[in-house]
Amino acid sequence: MNGTAAIAINNLGVYYRTVEALHNISLEVLPGKVTGVFGPNGAGKSTLVKAMLGLIPVRVGTVLYDGQPLQNCLEKVAYVPQRSQIDWTYPVTVWDVVMMGRVRKTGWFRRFSTVSHRQGMEALAKVQMEAYKNRPIGQLSGGQQQRVFLARSLAQEADIFFFDEPFVGVDQKTENIIFNIFHELADLGKIILVINHDLGESITNFDELILLNKELVAVGDRKEVLQEENLYRAYGSKVTFFSEMSSHLAA
Amino acid sequence: MLETLLEPLQYSFMQRSLIVAIVVGIICAVVGSYLMVQRLALLGDAISHSVLPGLAIAYLMGANIFVGAFVAGIISTIFINLIRTRSNIKEDTAMGIVFSAFFALGITLITTIQKDTKIDLNHFLFGNILGVTAADVRDTLIIAFIVISVVVLLYKELLFYTFDKLGAQAVGLPVNLLDLGLMMLIGLTIVASLKAVGVILVLSLLITPAATAYLLVERLHQVMFLGVAIAVTASIAGMYLSYFYNLPSGPAIVLVTSGIFILAFLFSPGQGVFTHPPSNSGQIAILKELKGLILANRR
């Protein structure tokens, strides 16, 4: 298992035309932890992930994984985009989507191997979607669709997982399945970076937090990051968040 | 009956045009499936109109008109992308600007050279399938071979790319190359179709069989196979209709294709207007639509 290296971001800056989207971001994303990226709308959460992967141009700074530019190790990366990026009326079945996770490993001009088929089936079983294998993705609920994309990333056997807002429009069952898998992956020493915006109870599922608002507000252990002054700096005055303190008192 | 069906085949021009119609139908259905799922139907229209000046210039220079048309198609997509990326103008507007400009240039050029040569603007606009030569058949077959080979070889990558561009890019697939490859396929297919249906009607061959199949099946490769079956049926039926009733061939093929689409639209088991009412009120969907329209107008 070579999934023990961290991702090191150094002095990252991103511009959209002339507008500065991210300024001077430096942080580490650690393996073996479930890391959440939080911040208000327009804070640059998606931009950060896209810039890390080289999906959008980076003005300054470096993103290194195991001492190499992350962009040179993309085959180790599984990325699940936001729901809104996907055309859910596209004529594909659940199985077609899961097997997309095997495209890069399979290589050009080749058919999927039996190993790939087995990986696909195992991934589907993990998210409890085997029964839906031959369904068109458009016929599934939002939570089921999200689980299919999670299965695609599992089938990829990646070391680094990026999820952009995976909990938007999903049911409680799906949320539990997804968090369980995140923790399993973390225990295997993988890097898991999850963009989220919900500061409610589910935040306790994250080990580390990155708090963003165009620049880095705070990064580190969840409890250290979730300080009132950090949240104030990220979100401005009005913010209510799930307080572990009060839940302990209630319990 | 059989004799009637075999009768047109004794003419070699009918044999050639039938081959071209069928082959063009096949590649249009396959490539059109990508256009449809990517919402690029307008791009197909834009490229087909934009190839006209290329045809004219190639004709003037004595070059292969397929090559000229292809080059013009590529240049037009470059212009469209240039306008789209270097300004805030949206893609559909950029397409409208470029393709109408190219189309106008093409018509001007062809009208000018028409006087000195024996070419006919109408043949470019509406096709001249009965006039295809053995060399045209050969060129069409070569293009079809290239197009189908590329789609078969790159199928899983193109499926991933057209479904989830960001996801494909994130695992390191060369998305710009795939995009260029797709544009090449579209350009080649349009160029091969010009003889059959001309620049104006080629859009129908590209998107209607694919759209019809999309109403009936649920996976991209099934859309392609069924689209091919629909396109081949329409090509043969259209050619026979045009032979027996003396109709223009290109439009006859397009009308048959459109007829099949209407049948699928009305009776598709999954999403037909008659077979799949959007509500469970028991009312036939089309009546409800009409009622809605009338009520909306009264308001």
Coordinates of C-alpha atoms in Angstrom, one line a residue:
Chain A
M1 CA 0.0 0.0 0.0
N2 CA 1.6 3.2 -1.1
G3 CA -1.3 5.3 0.2
T4 CA 0.6 6.9 3.0
A5 CA 1.9 10.1 1.4
A6 CA 0.2 13.5 2.0
I7 CA -0.8 16.1 -0.5
A8 CA 1.1 19.3 0.0
I9 CA -0.4 22.6 -1.3
N10 CA 2.0 25.5 -1.4
N11 CA 1.1 29.1 -2.0
L12 CA -1.7 28.2 -4.4
G13 CA -3.4 31.1 -6.3
V14 CA -6.2 30.8 -8.8
Y15 CA -7.8 33.5 -11.0
Y16 CA -10.9 33.5 -13.2
R17 CA -9.8 36.0 -15.8
T18 CA -8.9 38.9 -13.6
V19 CA -10.9 37.9 -10.5
E20 CA -9.0 36.3 -7.7
A21 CA -10.7 33.1 -6.7
L22 CA -8.2 31.7 -4.3
H23 CA -5.3 33.5 -2.6
N24 CA -2.1 32.1 -1.2
I25 CA -3.4 28.7 0.0
S26 CA -0.9 26.5 1.8
L27 CA -1.9 23.3 3.6
E28 CA -1.5 19.6 3.8
V29 CA -4.1 16.9 3.2
L30 CA -3.2 13.9 5.3
P31 CA -3.7 10.3 4.4
G32 CA -5.8 8.2 6.8
K33 CA -8.2 11.1 7.6
V34 CA -11.5 12.1 6.3
T35 CA -11.0 15.8 5.5
G36 CA -13.9 18.2 4.9
V37 CA -13.6 21.4 2.9
F38 CA -16.1 24.0 4.3
G39 CA -16.8 27.6 3.6
P40 CA -19.6 29.9 2.4
N41 CA -20.9 30.0 -1.2
G42 CA -18.3 31.4 -3.5
A43 CA -15.5 30.6 -1.1
G44 CA -13.6 28.7 -3.7
K45 CA -14.2 25.1 -2.4
S46 CA -14.8 23.5 -5.8
T47 CA -12.1 25.8 -7.3
L48 CA -9.6 24.5 -4.8
V49 CA -10.3 20.9 -5.8
K50 CA -10.3 21.6 -9.5
A51 CA -7.1 23.5 -9.2
M52 CA -5.4 20.7 -7.3
L53 CA -6.3 18.3 -10.1
G54 CA -5.3 20.8 -12.9
L55 CA -8.9 20.9 -14.2
I56 CA -8.6 24.7 -14.2
P57 CA -5.3 26.7 -14.6
V58 CA -3.3 27.6 -11.6
R59 CA -1.7 31.1 -11.5
V60 CA 0.9 30.4 -8.8
G61 CA 1.8 27.7 -6.4
T62 CA 2.4 23.9 -6.4
V63 CA 0.4 20.8 -5.4
L64 CA 2.6 17.9 -4.6
Y65 CA 1.8 14.3 -3.8
D66 CA 4.6 12.1 -2.6
G67 CA 7.0 14.8 -3.8
Q68 CA 5.6 14.9 -7.4
P69 CA 3.1 17.2 -8.9
L70 CA -0.3 15.7 -8.3
Q71 CA -1.2 16.3 -11.9
N72 CA 1.4 13.7 -12.9
C73 CA -0.3 11.0 -10.7
L74 CA -3.9 11.5 -11.8
E75 CA -4.4 7.8 -12.3
K76 CA -4.4 7.5 -8.5
V77 CA -7.1 10.0 -8.2
A78 CA -10.9 9.3 -8.1
Y79 CA -13.0 12.4 -8.5
V80 CA -16.8 12.6 -8.1
P81 CA -18.2 15.9 -9.5
Q82 CA -21.2 17.9 -8.2
R83 CA -24.6 16.5 -9.2
S84 CA -25.3 19.5 -11.3
Q85 CA -22.3 18.7 -13.6
I86 CA -23.9 15.4 -14.7
D87 CA -26.6 15.0 -17.4
W88 CA -28.9 12.5 -15.7
T89 CA -30.8 11.8 -18.9
Y90 CA -27.7 10.4 -20.6
P91 CA -28.4 6.9 -21.9
V92 CA -26.2 4.9 -19.5
T93 CA -26.9 2.2 -17.0
V94 CA -25.5 2.0 -13.4
W95 CA -23.1 -0.6 -14.7
D96 CA -21.8 1.6 -17.5
V97 CA -21.1 4.4 -15.0
V98 CA -19.3 2.1 -12.5
M99 CA -17.1 0.7 -15.3
M100 CA -16.0 4.2 -16.2
G101 CA -13.9 3.8 -13.1
R102 CA -11.9 1.1 -14.9
V103 CA -11.3 3.0 -18.1
R104 CA -7.9 4.4 -17.2
K105 CA -6.6 1.2 -15.7
T106 CA -7.8 -0.8 -18.7
G107 CA -5.9 1.4 -21.2
W108 CA -6.5 2.3 -24.8
F109 CA -8.1 0.0 -27.3
R110 CA -8.7 -2.8 -24.8
R111 CA -11.9 -4.4 -23.4
F112 CA -12.6 -4.5 -19.7
S113 CA -10.9 -7.6 -18.1
T114 CA -12.5 -10.1 -15.8
V115 CA -10.7 -8.4 -13.0
S116 CA -12.3 -5.2 -13.9
H117 CA -15.7 -6.8 -14.0
R118 CA -15.1 -8.3 -10.5
Q119 CA -14.0 -4.9 -9.2
G120 CA -17.1 -3.3 -10.6
M121 CA -19.4 -5.8 -9.0
E122 CA -17.6 -5.5 -5.6
A123 CA -17.9 -1.8 -5.7
L124 CA -21.6 -2.0 -6.5
A125 CA -22.1 -4.4 -3.6
K126 CA -20.3 -2.1 -1.2
V127 CA -22.8 0.7 -1.9
Q128 CA -25.7 -1.8 -1.9
M129 CA -26.7 -1.1 -5.5
E130 CA -26.1 -4.6 -7.1
A131 CA -29.8 -4.9 -7.7
Y132 CA -29.8 -1.8 -9.8
K133 CA -27.0 -2.8 -12.1
N134 CA -28.9 -2.6 -15.3
R135 CA -31.1 0.4 -14.5
P136 CA -30.6 3.6 -16.4
I137 CA -29.1 6.2 -14.0
G138 CA -31.9 8.6 -14.7
Q139 CA -34.4 6.3 -13.0
L140 CA -32.6 6.4 -9.6
S141 CA -33.1 8.6 -6.7
G142 CA -30.5 11.3 -5.9
G143 CA -29.0 9.2 -3.1
Q144 CA -28.8 6.1 -5.3
Q145 CA -27.1 8.1 -8.1
Q146 CA -24.6 9.4 -5.6
R147 CA -23.9 5.8 -4.4
V148 CA -23.3 4.8 -8.0
F149 CA -20.7 7.5 -8.4
L150 CA -19.1 6.4 -5.1
A151 CA -19.0 2.9 -6.6
R152 CA -17.3 4.2 -9.7
S153 CA -14.6 5.8 -7.5
L154 CA -14.2 2.6 -5.5
A155 CA -13.8 0.5 -8.7
Q156 CA -11.0 2.8 -9.7
E157 CA -8.8 1.5 -6.7
A158 CA -7.5 5.0 -6.2
D159 CA -5.3 6.3 -3.4
I160 CA -6.8 9.8 -3.4
F161 CA -10.6 10.5 -3.4
F162 CA -12.2 13.9 -4.1
F163 CA -15.9 14.4 -3.6
D164 CA -17.7 17.6 -4.5
E165 CA -20.8 18.1 -2.4
P166 CA -21.7 14.3 -2.2
F167 CA -24.4 14.9 0.3
V168 CA -26.6 17.3 -1.7
G169 CA -30.1 15.8 -2.2
V170 CA -29.3 12.4 -0.6
D171 CA -31.3 10.4 1.9
Q172 CA -30.1 9.4 5.4
K173 CA -29.4 5.8 4.4
T174 CA -27.1 7.0 1.6
E175 CA -25.3 9.5 3.9
N176 CA -24.6 6.7 6.4
I177 CA -23.3 4.3 3.7
I178 CA -21.1 7.0 2.2
F179 CA -19.6 8.1 5.6
N180 CA -19.0 4.4 6.5
I181 CA -17.1 3.9 3.3
F182 CA -15.1 7.2 3.8
H183 CA -14.0 5.8 7.2
E184 CA -13.1 2.4 5.7
L185 CA -11.0 4.1 3.1
A186 CA -9.3 6.3 5.6
D187 CA -8.4 3.3 7.7
L188 CA -6.7 1.9 4.6
G189 CA -4.5 5.0 4.5
K190 CA -6.2 6.8 1.6
I191 CA -6.6 10.5 1.2
I192 CA -10.3 11.6 1.3
L193 CA -11.2 15.2 0.6
V194 CA -14.9 16.1 0.7
I195 CA -16.4 19.4 -0.2
N196 CA -19.4 20.0 2.0
H197 CA -21.5 23.0 3.2
D198 CA -23.6 21.5 5.9
L199 CA -22.4 22.6 9.3
G200 CA -25.0 20.4 11.1
E201 CA -24.5 17.2 13.0
S202 CA -22.9 15.3 10.2
I203 CA -19.8 17.4 10.6
T204 CA -18.7 15.1 13.4
N205 CA -17.9 12.5 10.7
F206 CA -14.9 14.5 9.6
D207 CA -11.5 14.1 11.2
E208 CA -9.9 17.2 9.7
L209 CA -11.4 20.4 8.4
I210 CA -10.3 23.0 5.9
L211 CA -12.1 26.3 6.3
L212 CA -12.0 28.5 3.3
N213 CA -13.1 31.9 2.2
K214 CA -11.0 32.8 -0.8
E215 CA -8.1 32.3 1.5
L216 CA -7.3 29.8 4.1
V217 CA -9.2 30.6 7.3
A218 CA -8.2 27.5 9.3
V219 CA -7.0 23.9 8.8
G220 CA -6.4 21.0 11.1
D221 CA -8.2 18.8 13.6
R222 CA -12.0 19.3 13.5
K223 CA -12.3 20.5 17.1
E224 CA -9.5 23.1 16.7
V225 CA -11.0 24.4 13.5
L226 CA -14.5 24.7 14.8
Q227 CA -13.8 27.7 16.9
E228 CA -16.2 30.6 16.9
E229 CA -13.6 33.1 15.6
N230 CA -12.7 30.9 12.7
L231 CA -16.3 30.4 11.7
Y232 CA -16.9 34.1 12.1
R233 CA -14.0 34.8 9.8
A234 CA -15.2 32.4 7.2
Y235 CA -19.0 33.0 7.2
G236 CA -19.4 36.5 8.6
S237 CA -21.6 37.2 11.6
K238 CA -24.6 34.9 11.2
V239 CA -23.7 31.3 11.5
T240 CA -25.1 28.5 13.5
F241 CA -23.3 25.2 13.6
F242 CA -23.6 21.9 15.3
S243 CA -21.8 22.2 18.7
E244 CA -20.4 19.0 20.1
M245 CA -20.4 20.7 23.5
S246 CA -24.1 21.1 23.6
S247 CA -24.8 17.6 22.3
H248 CA -22.7 16.2 25.1
L249 CA -24.7 18.1 27.6
A250 CA -27.9 17.0 26.1
A251 CA -26.8 13.3 26.1
Chain B
M1 CA -43.2 -7.9 -55.8
L2 CA -39.6 -9.0 -55.7
E3 CA -39.3 -8.0 -59.3
T4 CA -40.5 -4.5 -58.5
L5 CA -38.0 -4.3 -55.7
L6 CA -35.1 -5.5 -57.9
E7 CA -36.0 -3.3 -60.8
P8 CA -34.1 -0.2 -59.7
L9 CA -31.0 -2.3 -58.9
Q10 CA -30.4 -3.1 -62.6
Y11 CA -29.2 0.5 -63.0
S12 CA -25.6 1.0 -61.8
F13 CA -26.3 4.6 -60.8
M14 CA -29.1 3.2 -58.4
Q15 CA -26.7 0.6 -57.0
R16 CA -24.1 3.3 -56.3
S17 CA -26.5 5.7 -54.8
L18 CA -28.1 3.0 -52.6
I19 CA -24.7 2.0 -51.3
V20 CA -23.9 5.7 -50.5
A21 CA -27.3 6.3 -48.9
I22 CA -26.9 3.2 -46.6
V23 CA -23.3 3.9 -45.6
V24 CA -24.0 7.6 -44.9
G25 CA -27.0 6.6 -42.9
I26 CA -24.9 4.3 -40.7
I27 CA -22.1 6.7 -39.9
C28 CA -24.6 9.6 -39.4
A29 CA -26.5 7.6 -36.8
V30 CA -23.4 6.6 -34.9
V31 CA -21.8 10.0 -34.8
G32 CA -25.2 11.7 -34.3
S33 CA -25.6 9.8 -31.1
Y34 CA -22.6 11.7 -29.7
L35 CA -24.0 15.0 -31.0
M36 CA -27.3 14.3 -29.3
V37 CA -26.0 13.3 -25.9
Q38 CA -23.6 16.2 -25.8
R39 CA -26.4 18.6 -26.8
L40 CA -24.3 19.6 -29.8
A41 CA -27.1 19.3 -32.5
L42 CA -26.6 22.9 -33.4
L43 CA -22.9 22.3 -33.9
G44 CA -23.7 19.7 -36.5
D45 CA -25.8 22.3 -38.3
A46 CA -23.1 24.9 -38.0
I47 CA -20.4 22.6 -39.4
S48 CA -22.5 21.4 -42.3
H49 CA -23.3 24.9 -43.4
S50 CA -19.7 26.0 -42.9
V51 CA -18.2 23.4 -45.3
L52 CA -19.7 25.2 -48.3
P53 CA -16.8 27.6 -49.0
G54 CA -14.3 24.7 -48.7
L55 CA -16.2 22.8 -51.4
A56 CA -16.1 25.8 -53.7
I57 CA -12.4 26.6 -53.1
A58 CA -11.4 22.9 -53.5
Y59 CA -13.4 22.8 -56.8
L60 CA -11.6 26.0 -58.0
M61 CA -8.1 24.6 -57.2
G62 CA -8.9 21.2 -58.6
A63 CA -8.4 19.6 -55.2
N64 CA -10.5 16.8 -53.7
I65 CA -13.7 18.5 -52.5
F66 CA -14.0 16.2 -49.5
V67 CA -10.7 17.6 -48.3
G68 CA -11.7 21.2 -48.9
A69 CA -15.0 20.7 -47.1
F70 CA -13.2 19.1 -44.1
V71 CA -10.7 21.9 -43.8
A72 CA -13.5 24.5 -43.9
G73 CA -15.4 22.6 -41.2
I74 CA -12.3 22.5 -39.0
I75 CA -11.6 26.2 -39.5
S76 CA -15.2 27.1 -38.6
T77 CA -15.0 25.2 -35.3
I78 CA -11.8 26.9 -34.5
F79 CA -13.5 30.3 -35.1
I80 CA -16.5 29.2 -32.9
N81 CA -14.2 28.2 -30.1
L82 CA -12.1 31.4 -30.5
I83 CA -15.2 33.6 -30.1
R84 CA -16.5 31.6 -27.2
T85 CA -13.4 31.5 -25.2
R86 CA -12.1 35.1 -25.9
S87 CA -15.3 36.9 -25.1
N88 CA -18.5 36.5 -23.1
I89 CA -20.5 35.5 -26.2
K90 CA -22.2 32.2 -25.7
E91 CA -21.5 29.1 -27.8
D92 CA -24.8 29.1 -29.7
T93 CA -24.5 32.7 -30.6
A94 CA -20.9 32.1 -31.8
M95 CA -22.1 29.2 -33.9
G96 CA -24.8 31.3 -35.5
I97 CA -22.4 34.1 -36.4
V98 CA -19.7 31.7 -37.9
F99 CA -21.9 29.3 -39.8
S100 CA -24.1 32.0 -41.4
A101 CA -20.9 33.9 -42.5
F102 CA -19.3 30.7 -43.9
F103 CA -22.6 29.8 -45.6
A104 CA -22.9 33.2 -47.2
L105 CA -19.3 33.0 -48.4
G106 CA -19.9 29.6 -49.8
I107 CA -23.0 30.6 -51.7
T108 CA -21.2 33.7 -53.1
L109 CA -18.2 31.7 -54.2
I110 CA -20.2 28.9 -55.9
T111 CA -22.5 31.4 -57.6
T112 CA -19.5 33.2 -59.0
I113 CA -17.7 30.1 -60.3
Q114 CA -21.0 28.5 -61.4
K115 CA -20.8 30.7 -64.5
D116 CA -17.5 29.3 -65.8
T117 CA -17.9 25.7 -64.6
K118 CA -20.7 23.2 -64.9
I119 CA -21.3 22.8 -61.1
D120 CA -24.7 23.4 -59.6
L121 CA -25.3 25.2 -56.3
N122 CA -28.4 23.1 -55.8
H123 CA -26.3 19.9 -55.7
F124 CA -24.3 21.2 -52.8
L125 CA -27.3 22.5 -50.9
F126 CA -29.6 19.5 -51.4
G127 CA -27.2 16.7 -52.5
N128 CA -27.1 14.8 -55.8
I129 CA -27.1 11.2 -54.8
L130 CA -28.1 9.9 -58.2
G131 CA -25.0 11.5 -59.6
V132 CA -22.5 9.7 -57.3
T133 CA -19.5 8.3 -59.2
A134 CA -17.5 5.2 -58.4
A135 CA -14.8 7.4 -56.8
D136 CA -17.5 9.0 -54.6
V137 CA -18.5 5.5 -53.4
R138 CA -14.9 4.7 -52.7
D139 CA -14.3 7.9 -50.7
T140 CA -17.5 7.4 -48.7
L141 CA -16.5 3.9 -47.8
I142 CA -13.0 5.0 -46.7
I143 CA -14.5 7.7 -44.5
A144 CA -17.0 5.2 -43.0
F145 CA -14.2 2.8 -42.3
I146 CA -12.2 5.5 -40.4
V147 CA -15.3 6.8 -38.5
I148 CA -16.4 3.4 -37.4
S149 CA -12.9 2.2 -36.4
V150 CA -12.4 5.3 -34.3
V151 CA -15.7 4.9 -32.5
V152 CA -15.1 1.2 -31.8
L153 CA -11.5 1.7 -30.6
L154 CA -12.3 4.7 -28.4
Y155 CA -15.8 3.7 -27.3
K156 CA -15.2 3.4 -23.6
E157 CA -13.1 6.6 -23.4
L158 CA -15.6 8.6 -25.5
L159 CA -18.5 7.3 -23.3
F160 CA -16.7 8.4 -20.2
Y161 CA -15.7 11.8 -21.7
T162 CA -19.2 12.6 -23.2
F163 CA -20.9 11.6 -19.9
D164 CA -18.6 13.2 -17.4
K165 CA -16.0 15.6 -18.8
L166 CA -14.6 16.7 -15.5
G167 CA -14.4 13.1 -14.2
A168 CA -12.6 12.0 -17.3
Q169 CA -10.2 14.9 -17.1
A170 CA -9.6 14.2 -13.4
V171 CA -8.4 10.6 -14.0
G172 CA -6.0 12.0 -16.6
L173 CA -7.7 11.1 -19.9
P174 CA -6.5 13.5 -22.7
V175 CA -9.8 15.3 -23.0
N176 CA -8.7 17.8 -25.5
L177 CA -7.5 15.1 -27.8
L178 CA -10.8 13.2 -27.4
D179 CA -12.7 16.4 -28.1
L180 CA -10.6 17.0 -31.2
G181 CA -11.2 13.4 -32.3
L182 CA -15.0 13.8 -31.9
M183 CA -14.9 17.0 -33.9
M184 CA -13.0 15.2 -36.6
L185 CA -15.6 12.4 -36.7
I186 CA -18.4 15.0 -37.0
G187 CA -16.5 16.8 -39.8
L188 CA -15.8 13.6 -41.7
T189 CA -19.3 12.3 -41.4
I190 CA -20.8 15.6 -42.6
V191 CA -18.4 15.7 -45.5
A192 CA -19.3 12.1 -46.5
S193 CA -23.0 13.0 -46.3
L194 CA -23.0 16.0 -48.6
K195 CA -23.4 14.0 -51.8
A196 CA -26.4 12.2 -50.4
V197 CA -28.5 14.9 -48.8
G198 CA -26.5 18.2 -49.1
V199 CA -25.5 20.7 -46.4
I200 CA -29.0 21.7 -45.4
L201 CA -30.6 18.3 -44.6
V202 CA -27.6 16.5 -43.2
L203 CA -28.6 17.5 -39.7
S204 CA -31.6 15.3 -40.0
L205 CA -29.6 12.2 -40.8
L206 CA -27.3 13.1 -37.9
I207 CA -29.7 13.6 -35.1
T208 CA -33.1 12.1 -36.0
P209 CA -32.2 8.4 -36.0
A210 CA -30.2 8.8 -32.8
A211 CA -33.0 10.7 -31.1
T212 CA -35.6 8.1 -32.3
A213 CA -33.4 5.3 -30.9
Y214 CA -33.0 7.3 -27.6
L215 CA -36.7 7.1 -27.1
L216 CA -36.6 3.3 -27.3
V217 CA -33.4 2.1 -25.6
E218 CA -31.3 3.0 -22.6
R219 CA -27.6 2.6 -23.3
L220 CA -25.4 4.6 -25.7
H221 CA -24.3 1.6 -27.8
Q222 CA -27.9 0.5 -28.1
V223 CA -28.8 4.0 -29.3
M224 CA -26.1 3.6 -31.9
F225 CA -27.2 0.2 -33.1
L226 CA -30.9 0.9 -33.3
G227 CA -30.1 4.3 -34.8
V228 CA -28.1 2.5 -37.5
A229 CA -31.1 0.2 -38.2
I230 CA -33.5 3.1 -38.4
A231 CA -31.1 5.0 -40.7
V232 CA -30.6 2.1 -43.0
T233 CA -34.3 1.4 -43.2
A234 CA -35.0 5.1 -44.0
S235 CA -32.2 5.2 -46.6
I236 CA -33.5 2.2 -48.5
A237 CA -37.1 3.2 -48.2
G238 CA -36.3 6.8 -49.2
M239 CA -34.4 5.7 -52.3
Y240 CA -37.2 3.4 -53.4
L241 CA -39.8 6.1 -52.9
S242 CA -37.7 8.6 -54.8
Y243 CA -37.3 6.0 -57.7
F244 CA -40.9 5.0 -58.0
Y245 CA -42.6 8.3 -57.3
N246 CA -39.9 10.5 -58.8
L247 CA -39.2 12.4 -55.6
P248 CA -36.0 14.2 -54.7
S249 CA -33.9 11.5 -53.0
G250 CA -32.4 13.4 -50.0
P251 CA -35.7 14.9 -48.8
A252 CA -37.4 11.5 -49.3
I253 CA -34.8 9.8 -46.9
V254 CA -35.2 12.7 -44.4
L255 CA -39.0 12.4 -44.5
V256 CA -39.0 8.7 -43.9
T257 CA -36.6 9.2 -41.0
S258 CA -38.8 11.9 -39.5
G259 CA -41.8 9.6 -39.9
I260 CA -40.1 6.9 -37.9
F261 CA -39.3 9.5 -35.2
I262 CA -42.9 10.6 -35.0
L263 CA -44.0 6.9 -34.5
A264 CA -41.5 6.4 -31.7
F265 CA -42.4 9.7 -30.1
L266 CA -46.1 8.7 -30.0
F267 CA -45.8 5.0 -29.2
S268 CA -42.4 4.5 -27.4
P269 CA -43.1 2.0 -24.6
G270 CA -41.0 4.0 -22.1
Q271 CA -41.8 7.6 -23.0
G272 CA -44.4 7.8 -25.8
V273 CA -47.0 10.4 -25.8
F274 CA -49.8 7.9 -26.1
T275 CA -48.3 5.0 -24.2
H276 CA -46.9 6.9 -21.3
P277 CA -49.1 9.6 -19.9
P278 CA -47.3 12.0 -17.6
S279 CA -50.0 11.8 -14.9
N280 CA -52.3 9.1 -13.7
S281 CA -55.4 11.1 -14.3
G282 CA -56.3 8.7 -17.1
Q283 CA -56.4 11.6 -19.6
I284 CA -54.6 11.1 -22.9
A285 CA -51.5 13.2 -22.7
I286 CA -51.9 15.1 -26.0
L287 CA -55.4 16.3 -25.1
K288 CA -54.0 17.6 -21.8
E289 CA -51.2 19.4 -23.6
L290 CA -53.8 21.0 -25.9
K291 CA -56.0 22.0 -23.1
G292 CA -53.0 23.5 -21.3
L293 CA -52.2 25.5 -24.4
I294 CA -55.7 26.8 -24.8
L295 CA -56.0 27.7 -21.1
A296 CA -52.6 29.4 -21.1
N297 CA -53.7 31.6 -24.1
R298 CA -57.0 32.6 -22.4
R299 CA -55.1 33.9 -19.4

